Amino acid sequence: MNQSKKKEGLQSRFELKTVLETSRMLVESRNSEFIINNLLLILMGRLLVSRAAIFIYDPQTGSYSLRKSKGLPDLKENDKYQIIEKDTHKDRVYFEAKLSNEPFRSSLGDTDGGLFFNLRTSNNHHGLLFLGKKANSQPFEEHELEFIEGLCIISTAALVNSQLFTELKNTYRNLDRRIHELNTLFDLSKEFNLLVDREKISRIFKFALLGQLFIRTFFLIYKNQDDINLLAASGLQKQPDSKEIQKLFEATQDDVIQVDESFGEDHAWICESDITALISVSIQNEKVAVIGVGERANGVPFSETDFNFLKSLANLAVISIQKTYFLEERIDKERMEEELSIAKSIQEGLLPDPIPEIEGVDLAASTISSREVGGDYFDIAKTLDGNTILAIADVTGKGVPAALLMANLQSMLHVLLPVDITLSEATERINNLIYRNTPPDKFITFFWAKYLSTHKILRYVNAGHNPPLLLRNNSNTFEELSEGGLLLGAMETMMPYDQKDIQLNFNDVLICYTDGVNEAMDTDEEEYGIDRLKECIIRNRDKTSNEIMEAIVDEVSVFSNHKLFDDLTLLIIKATS
C-alpha cells in the first residue's frame, strides 16, 4: 500500500514538473506551430497515444480547421470540419469522440476510447484537441485527464498570446510601412510643389512607381478642359490613338479596376502592354485622370494598401500637373490683361482729350466700355476751313476685334479731313474701304456731321446709326436725324449717301448716343428704351452738356444695376448762341 502511494506521489511530482517545464517553454514561445507541435508530442509521448490532432475554431462559420495531426493520414491540414454536435460540449473539459458525422468519424480511425478536449480560455472557446485511445487500450486515468487539462489550458493561453503577438507584429509592420509611405508621399509632395514642368513631374512619378512599388509599365491619361491626352507613359508595347485614349478614359468609372479578360477585349492595347490595373483620379468630384499600371517586377500581387498608396501618389502627381496648367492659364491671362491695358490706353489716346471748345456750342462726350477695350467711337476734329467734324460710331461686337475696326475708322476719318469733298462722298469712300477690308459679319453704324459755326448749321450723314435726338428750345417734341444711307461695311455703295442741313438755335440740344444707352437692361431684362432717354433729356435740358451727359449715364447705370452689357457712348451738343 505504501509502495502504491509512493509511486502515485512520484508520478504526480513528475507530471507537475512536466507541466511546469512545458508551461515555461510554451509561454515563452511566440511561434504557434512550435506550441501546437510540442503539445502533441508531449501528450503522445507521455500517454503513449498514437493518434492526435488539434482543430482551431472559426466563430464566423462554426466549423473547425485542422491545424496539426499525427497518425491520422486521412485528415488534411486546413480542411474544415463540423465536430461539435451539442453546444454543451463547448462547456465541458472533454467529451467522447463518438460522433454521428460518419465521414469525419471514419477519418479519425477507431474512436473507441478517444476523447476531444476543449482548448479554451476563461471567456472563449478556441478549438479542440483530439487524442486517440492509449496503446494499451486502457482508459485515461483521472490524474492523466487532469494532466491533459492542465497542458490544454497552458497551451491555449500560449496560442492566444502567440496569435496576439503575430497580429501585433503585423500591425507594427503595416504601421511601419504606412509611415514609410506617408514619408515618401510627404517628400514627393514637397518635390512636386517645387516643379512647374510637366515632364519633370511625370519623370518623378515614374521613378516613384518603380522605387516604391516596382512598377515598370505605366501610363497617365489627363483631361485638360475638353482635351484628353496621354501625358506620360513607360514600357507600353503600343501607343494608343486619340480614340482609344478617349474610350478608355470614359470606360474607367470605378476608383480601381483590375483588368480582366472582358475589360481587355474592349481595350486591346492595354492587354498588349500587360496593364493589370487602372486607377481613376477625381478632383472635386470630376474625373481628371486615369493611371494604368502593369505587374510589379517582383511578381507580388497588388494589395489594398498598394492601391491606396497608388491613389495617393496619383493624386499628388495629377494635382501638380493641374497646377502647371493653371499657372500657364494665369500667365496667359496676365499677359492678355497687360496687352489689353496697353490697347485700352492706345484706344483712349485715339479719342479727343480734352474736348475742344467750339464757338457757339457747348460740347460733351464720353465712352464707357463694357470690357477693357470696346467698339464705340466718337471724335471731334477741326477741318481746314475752320469748321468742326463731329462723329459717333458703334462697331458690331465687343472687345479687341471691335476696337481694331474702330481704330481703322478713326484713321480713315482723319485721312479724309484735309480732302475737299462732301460728307456724302467721304462716307461713300469710307464704306467701300470697310466693305473690302473687313469680314462680312463686321459692320459699323456711323453718324457724323460738320458744324458750320458761322451759319450755325449742322450738316450730317447718318449711316445706319441710332438717329440722334434733337430737342428744340421751348419744345418737348424730338426730331430724329436719320437722313443718310446704309450702315458702313454691309455692302458696297450702290446709291450716294444723303446729307442734310439743320439749323441749331439757342438752347437747342442734340443727343448722339450708341445702343448701349437705350438697350441697357435691368434685372428683369427690360430695356431702358428711347422713351426713358427722352424723359431724362427733358428733365435736364436746362443744364450744361456735361451735366446732361452725367444725368443720362447715372440713370442708365442705376437702371441696369451698374452692369453694362454693351459699350455706352454719348456726344451732346447744346447751342449757346
Coordinates of C-alpha atoms in Angstrom, one line a residue:
M1 CA 0.0 0.0 0.0
N2 CA 2.8 2.4 0.9
Q3 CA 4.6 1.4 -2.2
S4 CA 1.5 2.3 -4.3
K5 CA 1.1 5.7 -2.6
K6 CA 4.8 6.3 -3.0
K7 CA 4.5 5.5 -6.7
E8 CA 1.5 7.8 -7.2
G9 CA 3.3 10.6 -5.4
L10 CA 6.4 10.2 -7.6
Q11 CA 4.1 10.2 -10.7
S12 CA 2.3 13.3 -9.5
R13 CA 5.5 15.1 -8.9
F14 CA 6.7 14.1 -12.4
E15 CA 3.6 15.3 -14.1
L16 CA 3.7 18.5 -12.1
K17 CA 7.3 19.0 -13.2
T18 CA 6.4 18.2 -16.8
V19 CA 3.5 20.8 -16.6
L20 CA 5.8 23.4 -15.2
E21 CA 8.6 22.9 -17.7
T22 CA 6.1 22.7 -20.5
S23 CA 4.4 25.9 -19.2
R24 CA 7.7 27.8 -19.2
M25 CA 8.6 26.6 -22.7
L26 CA 5.3 27.3 -24.3
V27 CA 4.6 30.6 -22.6
E28 CA 8.0 31.9 -23.7
S29 CA 7.4 30.9 -27.3
R30 CA 5.8 33.2 -29.9
N31 CA 5.5 30.5 -32.5
S32 CA 2.1 28.8 -32.8
E33 CA 3.5 25.9 -34.8
F34 CA 6.0 25.2 -32.1
I35 CA 3.3 25.4 -29.4
I36 CA 1.0 23.0 -31.2
N37 CA 3.7 20.6 -32.2
N38 CA 5.1 20.3 -28.7
L39 CA 1.7 19.9 -27.1
L40 CA 1.0 16.9 -29.4
L41 CA 4.5 15.4 -28.9
I42 CA 4.4 15.7 -25.1
L43 CA 0.9 14.2 -24.7
M44 CA 1.5 11.4 -27.2
G45 CA 4.9 10.5 -25.6
R46 CA 3.7 10.8 -22.1
L47 CA 0.4 8.9 -22.6
L48 CA 1.5 6.5 -25.3
V49 CA -1.1 7.8 -27.8
S50 CA -0.5 7.0 -31.5
R51 CA -3.2 9.4 -32.9
A52 CA -3.7 13.0 -32.1
A53 CA -4.9 16.3 -33.8
I54 CA -5.6 19.9 -33.0
F55 CA -8.5 21.7 -34.6
I56 CA -8.9 25.6 -34.4
Y57 CA -12.4 27.0 -34.1
D58 CA -13.8 29.6 -36.6
P59 CA -16.5 31.6 -34.8
Q60 CA -17.9 33.0 -38.1
T61 CA -18.7 29.7 -39.7
G62 CA -18.9 27.5 -36.6
S63 CA -16.5 25.0 -38.2
Y64 CA -13.1 23.7 -37.2
S65 CA -10.0 23.7 -39.4
L66 CA -7.3 21.1 -38.9
R67 CA -4.1 22.8 -37.7
K68 CA -1.9 19.7 -37.0
S69 CA -2.3 16.0 -36.8
K70 CA -0.2 12.9 -36.2
G71 CA -1.1 9.3 -37.0
L72 CA -4.2 10.5 -39.0
P73 CA -3.4 10.2 -42.7
D74 CA -7.0 10.7 -43.9
L75 CA -7.1 14.2 -42.4
K76 CA -5.7 17.2 -44.4
E77 CA -4.3 20.3 -42.7
N78 CA -6.5 23.5 -43.1
D79 CA -9.6 21.4 -44.2
K80 CA -12.7 22.4 -42.3
Y81 CA -14.9 20.0 -40.3
Q82 CA -18.1 20.1 -38.3
I83 CA -17.2 18.5 -35.0
I84 CA -19.3 19.9 -32.1
E85 CA -22.8 18.4 -32.3
K86 CA -24.0 19.8 -29.0
D87 CA -23.3 23.3 -27.7
T88 CA -22.9 21.8 -24.2
H89 CA -19.7 20.1 -25.4
K90 CA -18.0 23.5 -25.5
D91 CA -18.6 24.0 -21.8
R92 CA -17.0 20.6 -20.8
V93 CA -13.4 19.8 -20.3
Y94 CA -13.6 16.8 -22.6
F95 CA -16.2 14.6 -24.3
E96 CA -16.0 11.2 -26.0
A97 CA -15.2 11.0 -29.7
K98 CA -18.5 9.3 -30.5
L99 CA -19.7 11.4 -33.5
S100 CA -22.6 10.9 -35.9
N101 CA -20.7 12.6 -38.7
E102 CA -19.6 9.4 -40.3
P103 CA -17.1 10.7 -42.9
F104 CA -15.2 12.7 -40.3
R105 CA -15.5 9.9 -37.7
S106 CA -14.1 7.4 -40.2
S107 CA -11.1 9.7 -40.9
L108 CA -10.3 9.6 -37.2
G109 CA -10.0 5.8 -37.3
D110 CA -11.0 3.8 -34.3
T111 CA -12.6 6.3 -31.9
D112 CA -13.4 3.9 -29.1
G113 CA -11.6 5.3 -26.1
G114 CA -10.8 8.6 -28.0
L115 CA -11.5 12.0 -26.4
F116 CA -11.9 15.6 -27.5
F117 CA -10.5 18.2 -25.1
N118 CA -11.6 21.8 -25.2
L119 CA -9.0 24.4 -25.9
R120 CA -10.4 27.4 -24.1
T121 CA -9.7 30.4 -22.0
S122 CA -11.9 31.8 -19.3
N123 CA -14.2 33.6 -21.8
N124 CA -13.8 31.9 -25.2
H125 CA -13.7 28.6 -26.9
H126 CA -10.7 28.3 -29.3
G127 CA -10.6 24.8 -30.6
L128 CA -10.3 21.1 -29.8
L129 CA -7.6 18.6 -29.0
F130 CA -8.3 15.0 -30.2
L131 CA -6.5 12.1 -28.6
G132 CA -7.0 8.5 -29.7
K133 CA -7.0 5.6 -27.3
K134 CA -3.9 4.7 -25.5
A135 CA -1.6 2.0 -26.9
N136 CA -2.5 -0.4 -24.1
S137 CA -6.2 0.3 -24.8
Q138 CA -6.7 1.3 -21.2
P139 CA -9.0 4.3 -20.4
F140 CA -7.4 7.5 -19.4
E141 CA -6.9 7.7 -15.6
E142 CA -8.1 10.6 -13.5
H143 CA -4.6 12.0 -13.0
E144 CA -3.9 11.7 -16.8
L145 CA -7.1 13.7 -17.6
E146 CA -6.0 16.4 -15.1
F147 CA -2.6 16.4 -16.7
I148 CA -4.1 16.8 -20.2
E149 CA -6.4 19.5 -19.0
G150 CA -3.6 21.5 -17.4
L151 CA -1.5 21.3 -20.6
C152 CA -4.5 22.3 -22.7
I153 CA -5.1 25.4 -20.5
I154 CA -1.4 26.4 -20.7
S155 CA -1.2 25.7 -24.4
T156 CA -4.4 27.6 -25.2
A157 CA -3.1 30.6 -23.4
A158 CA 0.2 30.3 -25.2
L159 CA -1.6 30.0 -28.6
V160 CA -3.8 33.1 -27.8
N161 CA -0.7 35.1 -26.8
S162 CA 1.1 33.9 -29.9
Q163 CA -1.8 35.0 -32.1
L164 CA -1.9 38.4 -30.4
F165 CA 1.8 38.7 -30.8
T166 CA 1.5 37.8 -34.5
E167 CA -1.3 40.3 -35.0
L168 CA 0.6 43.0 -33.1
K169 CA 3.7 42.3 -35.2
N170 CA 1.7 42.5 -38.4
T171 CA 0.1 45.7 -37.1
Y172 CA 3.5 47.2 -36.4
R173 CA 4.8 46.0 -39.8
N174 CA 1.9 47.6 -41.5
L175 CA 2.3 50.8 -39.4
D176 CA 5.9 51.0 -40.3
R177 CA 5.0 50.6 -44.0
R178 CA 2.3 53.2 -43.7
I179 CA 4.8 55.6 -42.0
H180 CA 7.3 54.9 -44.8
E181 CA 4.6 55.5 -47.4
L182 CA 3.5 58.7 -45.7
N183 CA 7.1 60.0 -45.5
T184 CA 7.5 59.1 -49.2
L185 CA 4.3 61.0 -50.1
F186 CA 5.3 63.9 -48.0
D187 CA 8.8 64.1 -49.7
L188 CA 7.2 63.7 -53.1
S189 CA 4.6 66.4 -52.4
K190 CA 7.4 68.8 -51.5
E191 CA 9.2 67.9 -54.7
F192 CA 6.1 68.2 -56.8
N193 CA 5.2 71.6 -55.3
L194 CA 8.6 73.0 -56.5
L195 CA 8.0 71.9 -60.1
V196 CA 6.2 73.7 -62.9
D197 CA 7.5 71.4 -65.7
R198 CA 5.0 68.6 -66.5
E199 CA 7.8 66.5 -68.0
K200 CA 9.8 66.6 -64.7
I201 CA 6.6 65.8 -62.7
S202 CA 6.0 62.8 -64.9
R203 CA 9.6 61.6 -64.5
I204 CA 9.4 61.8 -60.7
F205 CA 6.1 59.9 -60.8
K206 CA 7.7 57.2 -62.9
F207 CA 10.7 56.8 -60.5
A208 CA 8.3 56.7 -57.5
L209 CA 6.3 53.9 -59.1
L210 CA 9.5 51.9 -59.8
G211 CA 11.2 52.6 -56.5
Q212 CA 8.2 52.1 -54.2
L213 CA 6.1 49.5 -56.0
F214 CA 8.5 48.0 -58.5
I215 CA 6.2 49.1 -61.4
R216 CA 7.9 49.4 -64.7
T217 CA 5.0 49.7 -67.1
F218 CA 2.5 52.6 -66.6
F219 CA 0.6 55.4 -68.4
L220 CA -1.1 58.6 -67.3
I221 CA -4.1 59.9 -69.2
Y222 CA -5.0 63.5 -68.3
K223 CA -8.1 65.6 -69.1
N224 CA -7.5 69.3 -69.6
Q225 CA -10.8 71.0 -70.2
D226 CA -12.2 69.1 -73.2
D227 CA -8.8 67.6 -74.3
I228 CA -7.9 64.0 -73.2
N229 CA -4.3 63.1 -73.8
L230 CA -1.7 60.5 -73.0
L231 CA 0.5 62.7 -70.8
A232 CA 3.2 60.2 -69.8
A233 CA 3.9 56.5 -70.3
S234 CA 6.7 53.9 -69.9
G235 CA 7.0 50.4 -71.2
L236 CA 4.0 50.4 -73.4
Q237 CA 4.1 47.9 -76.3
K238 CA 1.7 50.0 -78.4
Q239 CA 1.0 53.7 -78.4
P240 CA -2.8 54.2 -78.3
D241 CA -4.5 56.7 -80.7
S242 CA -6.8 59.5 -79.5
K243 CA -10.0 57.4 -79.9
E244 CA -8.6 54.6 -77.8
I245 CA -7.5 57.0 -75.1
Q246 CA -10.9 58.7 -75.1
K247 CA -12.7 55.3 -74.9
L248 CA -10.6 54.0 -72.0
F249 CA -11.0 57.3 -70.1
E250 CA -14.8 57.1 -70.4
A251 CA -14.9 53.4 -69.5
T252 CA -12.9 53.8 -66.3
Q253 CA -15.8 54.6 -63.9
D254 CA -14.6 53.0 -60.6
D255 CA -11.7 54.2 -58.4
V256 CA -9.8 51.0 -59.1
I257 CA -10.4 48.5 -61.9
Q258 CA -8.4 45.3 -62.0
V259 CA -8.2 44.5 -65.7
D260 CA -9.9 41.1 -66.6
E261 CA -10.4 39.3 -69.9
S262 CA -13.8 41.0 -70.5
F263 CA -12.4 44.5 -70.0
G264 CA -9.3 43.7 -72.0
E265 CA -11.3 42.7 -75.0
D266 CA -12.7 46.2 -75.3
H267 CA -9.2 47.8 -74.9
A268 CA -6.8 45.5 -76.6
W269 CA -3.8 47.9 -76.4
I270 CA -3.7 47.8 -72.6
C271 CA -3.5 44.0 -72.7
E272 CA -0.7 44.1 -75.2
S273 CA 1.3 46.1 -72.7
D274 CA 0.3 43.9 -69.7
I275 CA -1.6 46.6 -67.9
T276 CA -3.2 44.9 -64.9
A277 CA -4.9 47.8 -63.0
L278 CA -6.5 51.2 -63.7
I279 CA -6.8 54.0 -61.1
S280 CA -9.3 56.8 -61.7
V281 CA -8.3 60.2 -60.2
S282 CA -11.0 62.8 -59.4
I283 CA -10.7 66.3 -58.1
Q284 CA -13.8 68.0 -56.7
N285 CA -15.9 65.1 -57.9
E286 CA -14.7 65.5 -61.5
K287 CA -12.6 62.8 -63.1
V288 CA -9.4 64.4 -64.5
A289 CA -7.0 61.5 -64.9
V290 CA -6.7 57.7 -65.4
I291 CA -3.5 55.8 -64.3
G292 CA -2.7 52.4 -65.7
V293 CA -0.1 50.1 -64.1
G294 CA 1.5 46.8 -65.1
E295 CA 2.5 43.9 -62.9
R296 CA 5.1 44.5 -60.3
A297 CA 8.7 43.5 -61.1
N298 CA 8.9 41.3 -58.0
G299 CA 5.7 39.4 -59.0
V300 CA 3.9 40.3 -55.8
P301 CA 0.2 41.0 -56.5
F302 CA -1.2 44.4 -55.5
S303 CA -2.9 44.6 -52.1
E304 CA -5.5 47.1 -51.0
T305 CA -2.7 49.1 -49.2
D306 CA -0.8 49.2 -52.5
F307 CA -3.8 50.6 -54.3
N308 CA -4.3 53.2 -51.6
F309 CA -0.7 54.3 -52.0
L310 CA -1.1 54.3 -55.7
K311 CA -4.2 56.6 -55.5
S312 CA -2.4 59.0 -53.1
L313 CA 0.6 59.1 -55.3
A314 CA -1.5 59.6 -58.4
N315 CA -3.5 62.4 -56.7
L316 CA -0.3 64.2 -55.8
A317 CA 1.1 63.9 -59.4
V318 CA -2.2 64.9 -61.0
I319 CA -2.7 67.9 -58.7
S320 CA 0.8 69.1 -59.5
I321 CA 0.1 68.7 -63.3
Q322 CA -3.2 70.5 -62.9
K323 CA -1.3 73.3 -61.1
T324 CA 1.1 73.7 -64.1
Y325 CA -1.9 74.2 -66.5
F326 CA -3.5 76.7 -64.0
L327 CA -0.1 78.5 -63.9
E328 CA 0.1 78.7 -67.7
E329 CA -3.5 80.0 -67.9
R330 CA -2.7 82.6 -65.3
I331 CA 0.4 83.7 -67.1
D332 CA -1.6 83.9 -70.4
K333 CA -4.3 85.8 -68.6
E334 CA -1.9 88.3 -67.1
R335 CA -0.2 88.7 -70.4
M336 CA -3.6 89.3 -72.1
E337 CA -4.6 91.7 -69.4
E338 CA -1.4 93.6 -69.8
E339 CA -1.9 93.7 -73.6
L340 CA -5.5 94.8 -73.2
S341 CA -4.4 97.5 -70.7
I342 CA -1.9 98.8 -73.4
A343 CA -4.6 98.6 -76.0
K344 CA -7.0 100.5 -73.8
S345 CA -4.5 103.3 -73.3
I346 CA -3.9 103.4 -77.1
Q347 CA -7.6 103.4 -77.8
E348 CA -8.2 106.2 -75.2
G349 CA -5.4 108.1 -77.0
L350 CA -7.4 108.0 -80.3
L351 CA -10.3 109.9 -78.7
P352 CA -10.2 113.7 -78.3
D353 CA -8.9 114.7 -74.9
P354 CA -9.7 117.3 -73.8
I355 CA -12.9 118.0 -75.7
P356 CA -12.2 121.0 -77.9
E357 CA -14.1 124.3 -77.4
I358 CA -16.2 125.4 -80.3
E359 CA -17.7 128.8 -80.6
G360 CA -21.5 128.9 -80.3
V361 CA -21.9 125.4 -78.8
D362 CA -21.4 123.5 -75.6
L363 CA -19.9 120.1 -76.2
A364 CA -19.6 117.0 -74.0
A365 CA -18.6 113.4 -75.0
S366 CA -17.7 110.2 -73.2
T367 CA -17.5 106.5 -73.9
I368 CA -17.7 103.7 -71.3
S369 CA -16.5 100.2 -72.5
S370 CA -18.2 97.1 -71.1
R371 CA -14.8 95.4 -71.5
E372 CA -11.2 96.7 -71.3
V373 CA -11.5 97.9 -74.9
G374 CA -14.6 98.5 -77.0
G375 CA -16.0 99.2 -80.4
D376 CA -17.8 102.5 -79.7
Y377 CA -16.2 105.6 -81.1
F378 CA -16.6 109.4 -81.0
D379 CA -14.5 112.1 -82.5
I380 CA -14.3 115.9 -82.7
A381 CA -11.9 117.4 -85.1
K382 CA -11.2 120.7 -86.9
T383 CA -11.3 121.0 -90.6
L384 CA -9.0 123.2 -92.8
D385 CA -11.9 125.6 -93.5
G386 CA -12.2 126.3 -89.7
N387 CA -15.4 124.2 -89.2
T388 CA -15.7 121.2 -86.9
I389 CA -16.4 117.5 -87.7
L390 CA -18.4 115.6 -85.0
A391 CA -18.7 111.8 -85.2
I392 CA -20.1 108.9 -83.3
A393 CA -20.0 105.2 -84.3
D394 CA -20.7 101.7 -83.0
V395 CA -18.8 98.7 -84.3
T396 CA -20.5 95.3 -84.2
G397 CA -19.3 93.0 -81.4
K398 CA -17.1 93.8 -78.4
G399 CA -13.6 93.6 -77.2
V400 CA -10.4 93.5 -79.3
P401 CA -11.9 92.9 -82.8
A402 CA -14.3 95.8 -82.4
A403 CA -11.6 98.0 -81.1
L404 CA -9.3 97.3 -84.1
L405 CA -12.1 98.1 -86.5
M406 CA -12.8 101.3 -84.6
A407 CA -9.2 102.3 -84.9
N408 CA -9.4 101.8 -88.7
L409 CA -12.5 104.0 -88.9
Q410 CA -10.7 106.7 -86.9
S411 CA -7.7 106.7 -89.2
M412 CA -9.9 106.8 -92.3
L413 CA -11.8 109.8 -90.9
H414 CA -8.6 111.7 -90.2
V415 CA -7.1 110.9 -93.6
L416 CA -10.2 112.4 -95.2
L417 CA -10.3 115.6 -93.1
P418 CA -8.0 117.6 -95.4
V419 CA -9.6 116.3 -98.6
D420 CA -12.1 118.8 -100.1
I421 CA -15.1 116.5 -100.6
T422 CA -18.6 116.5 -99.3
L423 CA -19.7 114.4 -96.3
S424 CA -21.7 112.2 -98.7
E425 CA -18.7 111.4 -100.8
A426 CA -16.5 110.9 -97.8
T427 CA -19.0 108.5 -96.3
E428 CA -19.1 106.5 -99.6
R429 CA -15.3 106.1 -99.6
I430 CA -15.2 105.0 -96.0
N431 CA -18.0 102.4 -96.6
N432 CA -16.2 100.9 -99.7
L433 CA -12.9 100.7 -97.8
I434 CA -14.5 98.9 -94.8
Y435 CA -16.5 96.6 -97.1
R436 CA -13.5 95.5 -99.0
N437 CA -11.2 95.0 -96.0
T438 CA -13.3 93.5 -93.2
P439 CA -15.2 90.2 -92.8
P440 CA -18.8 90.1 -94.0
D441 CA -20.1 89.8 -90.4
K442 CA -18.4 93.1 -89.3
F443 CA -20.0 96.5 -89.9
I444 CA -20.4 99.9 -88.4
T445 CA -23.3 102.2 -87.6
F446 CA -22.0 105.7 -88.1
F447 CA -23.2 109.3 -87.7
W448 CA -21.1 112.3 -88.4
A449 CA -21.7 115.9 -89.0
K450 CA -20.0 119.1 -90.0
Y451 CA -20.8 122.1 -87.8
L452 CA -20.6 125.4 -89.8
S453 CA -20.1 127.8 -86.9
T454 CA -20.6 131.0 -89.0
H455 CA -24.0 130.0 -90.1
K456 CA -24.8 127.7 -87.0
I457 CA -25.7 124.9 -89.4
L458 CA -25.2 121.2 -88.7
R459 CA -24.7 119.2 -92.0
Y460 CA -24.9 115.5 -91.3
V461 CA -25.0 112.0 -92.8
N462 CA -26.4 109.0 -90.8
A463 CA -25.1 105.6 -92.0
G464 CA -27.4 103.3 -90.2
H465 CA -26.8 104.7 -86.7
N466 CA -29.4 105.3 -83.9
P467 CA -30.9 108.6 -85.0
P468 CA -29.6 111.4 -82.8
L469 CA -32.4 113.2 -80.8
L470 CA -32.8 117.0 -81.4
L471 CA -34.8 118.8 -78.7
R472 CA -35.6 122.4 -79.7
N473 CA -35.8 125.2 -77.2
N474 CA -39.3 125.7 -75.7
S475 CA -40.5 122.3 -77.3
N476 CA -41.0 118.8 -75.8
T477 CA -41.0 117.2 -79.2
F478 CA -37.9 115.5 -80.5
E479 CA -36.6 115.5 -84.1
E480 CA -34.6 112.4 -85.2
L481 CA -31.7 112.9 -87.6
S482 CA -32.0 109.8 -89.8
E483 CA -31.1 111.0 -93.3
G484 CA -28.2 109.2 -94.9
G485 CA -28.0 105.6 -96.0
L486 CA -26.8 102.0 -95.2
L487 CA -24.5 101.2 -92.3
L488 CA -20.8 101.0 -93.2
G489 CA -19.3 97.7 -94.4
A490 CA -22.6 95.9 -95.1
M491 CA -22.3 96.2 -98.9
E492 CA -20.5 98.3 -101.5
T493 CA -22.1 101.7 -102.1
M494 CA -24.9 101.5 -104.8
M495 CA -26.5 104.8 -104.1
P496 CA -25.0 108.0 -102.8
Y497 CA -25.5 108.8 -99.1
D498 CA -27.9 111.7 -98.4
Q499 CA -26.7 114.6 -96.4
K500 CA -29.0 117.2 -94.7
D501 CA -28.6 120.6 -93.1
I502 CA -30.3 121.6 -89.9
Q503 CA -30.2 125.0 -88.1
L504 CA -29.1 125.0 -84.4
N505 CA -30.7 127.8 -82.4
F506 CA -30.1 129.0 -78.9
N507 CA -30.6 126.3 -76.2
D508 CA -31.3 123.5 -78.8
V509 CA -29.9 120.2 -77.5
L510 CA -28.7 117.3 -79.8
I511 CA -28.1 114.0 -78.1
C512 CA -26.0 111.5 -80.1
Y513 CA -25.8 108.0 -78.5
T514 CA -25.0 104.4 -79.1
D515 CA -27.3 101.4 -78.4
G516 CA -25.5 100.8 -75.1
V517 CA -27.8 103.6 -73.8
N518 CA -31.3 102.5 -75.0
E519 CA -30.6 98.8 -74.9
A520 CA -29.3 98.7 -71.3
M521 CA -31.3 96.2 -69.3
D522 CA -32.5 95.9 -65.7
T523 CA -32.6 92.6 -63.7
D524 CA -35.9 91.7 -65.3
E525 CA -34.2 92.1 -68.8
E526 CA -36.4 95.1 -69.6
E527 CA -34.6 97.7 -71.8
Y528 CA -34.0 101.3 -70.8
G529 CA -35.5 102.4 -74.1
I530 CA -35.9 105.6 -76.1
D531 CA -38.8 106.9 -74.0
R532 CA -36.9 106.9 -70.7
L533 CA -33.9 108.6 -72.5
K534 CA -36.2 111.4 -73.9
E535 CA -37.7 111.9 -70.4
C536 CA -34.2 112.2 -68.9
I537 CA -33.2 114.8 -71.6
I538 CA -36.3 116.9 -71.0
R539 CA -35.8 116.9 -67.2
N540 CA -32.2 118.1 -67.6
R541 CA -32.5 120.3 -70.7
D542 CA -31.6 123.5 -68.8
K543 CA -28.2 122.1 -67.6
T544 CA -24.9 122.1 -69.4
S545 CA -24.0 119.4 -71.9
N546 CA -21.7 117.8 -69.4
E547 CA -24.4 117.7 -66.7
I548 CA -27.0 116.3 -69.2
M549 CA -24.4 113.6 -70.1
E550 CA -23.8 112.7 -66.5
A551 CA -27.5 112.6 -65.7
I552 CA -28.1 110.1 -68.6
V553 CA -25.1 107.9 -67.6
D554 CA -26.2 107.9 -63.9
E555 CA -29.8 107.0 -64.7
V556 CA -28.8 104.2 -67.1
S557 CA -26.3 102.9 -64.6
V558 CA -28.9 102.7 -61.8
F559 CA -31.4 101.2 -64.2
S560 CA -29.0 98.4 -65.2
N561 CA -27.9 97.8 -61.6
H562 CA -24.4 99.1 -62.6
K563 CA -23.9 96.3 -65.1
L564 CA -23.2 97.3 -68.7
F565 CA -23.6 94.5 -71.3
D566 CA -22.6 96.8 -74.2
D567 CA -20.4 99.8 -74.7
L568 CA -22.0 103.2 -74.0
T569 CA -21.1 106.4 -75.8
L570 CA -22.7 109.9 -75.7
L571 CA -21.9 113.0 -77.8
I572 CA -24.0 116.0 -76.7
I573 CA -24.2 119.4 -78.5
K574 CA -26.0 122.3 -77.0
A575 CA -26.3 125.6 -78.8
T576 CA -25.2 128.5 -76.6
S577 CA -25.9 131.4 -79.0

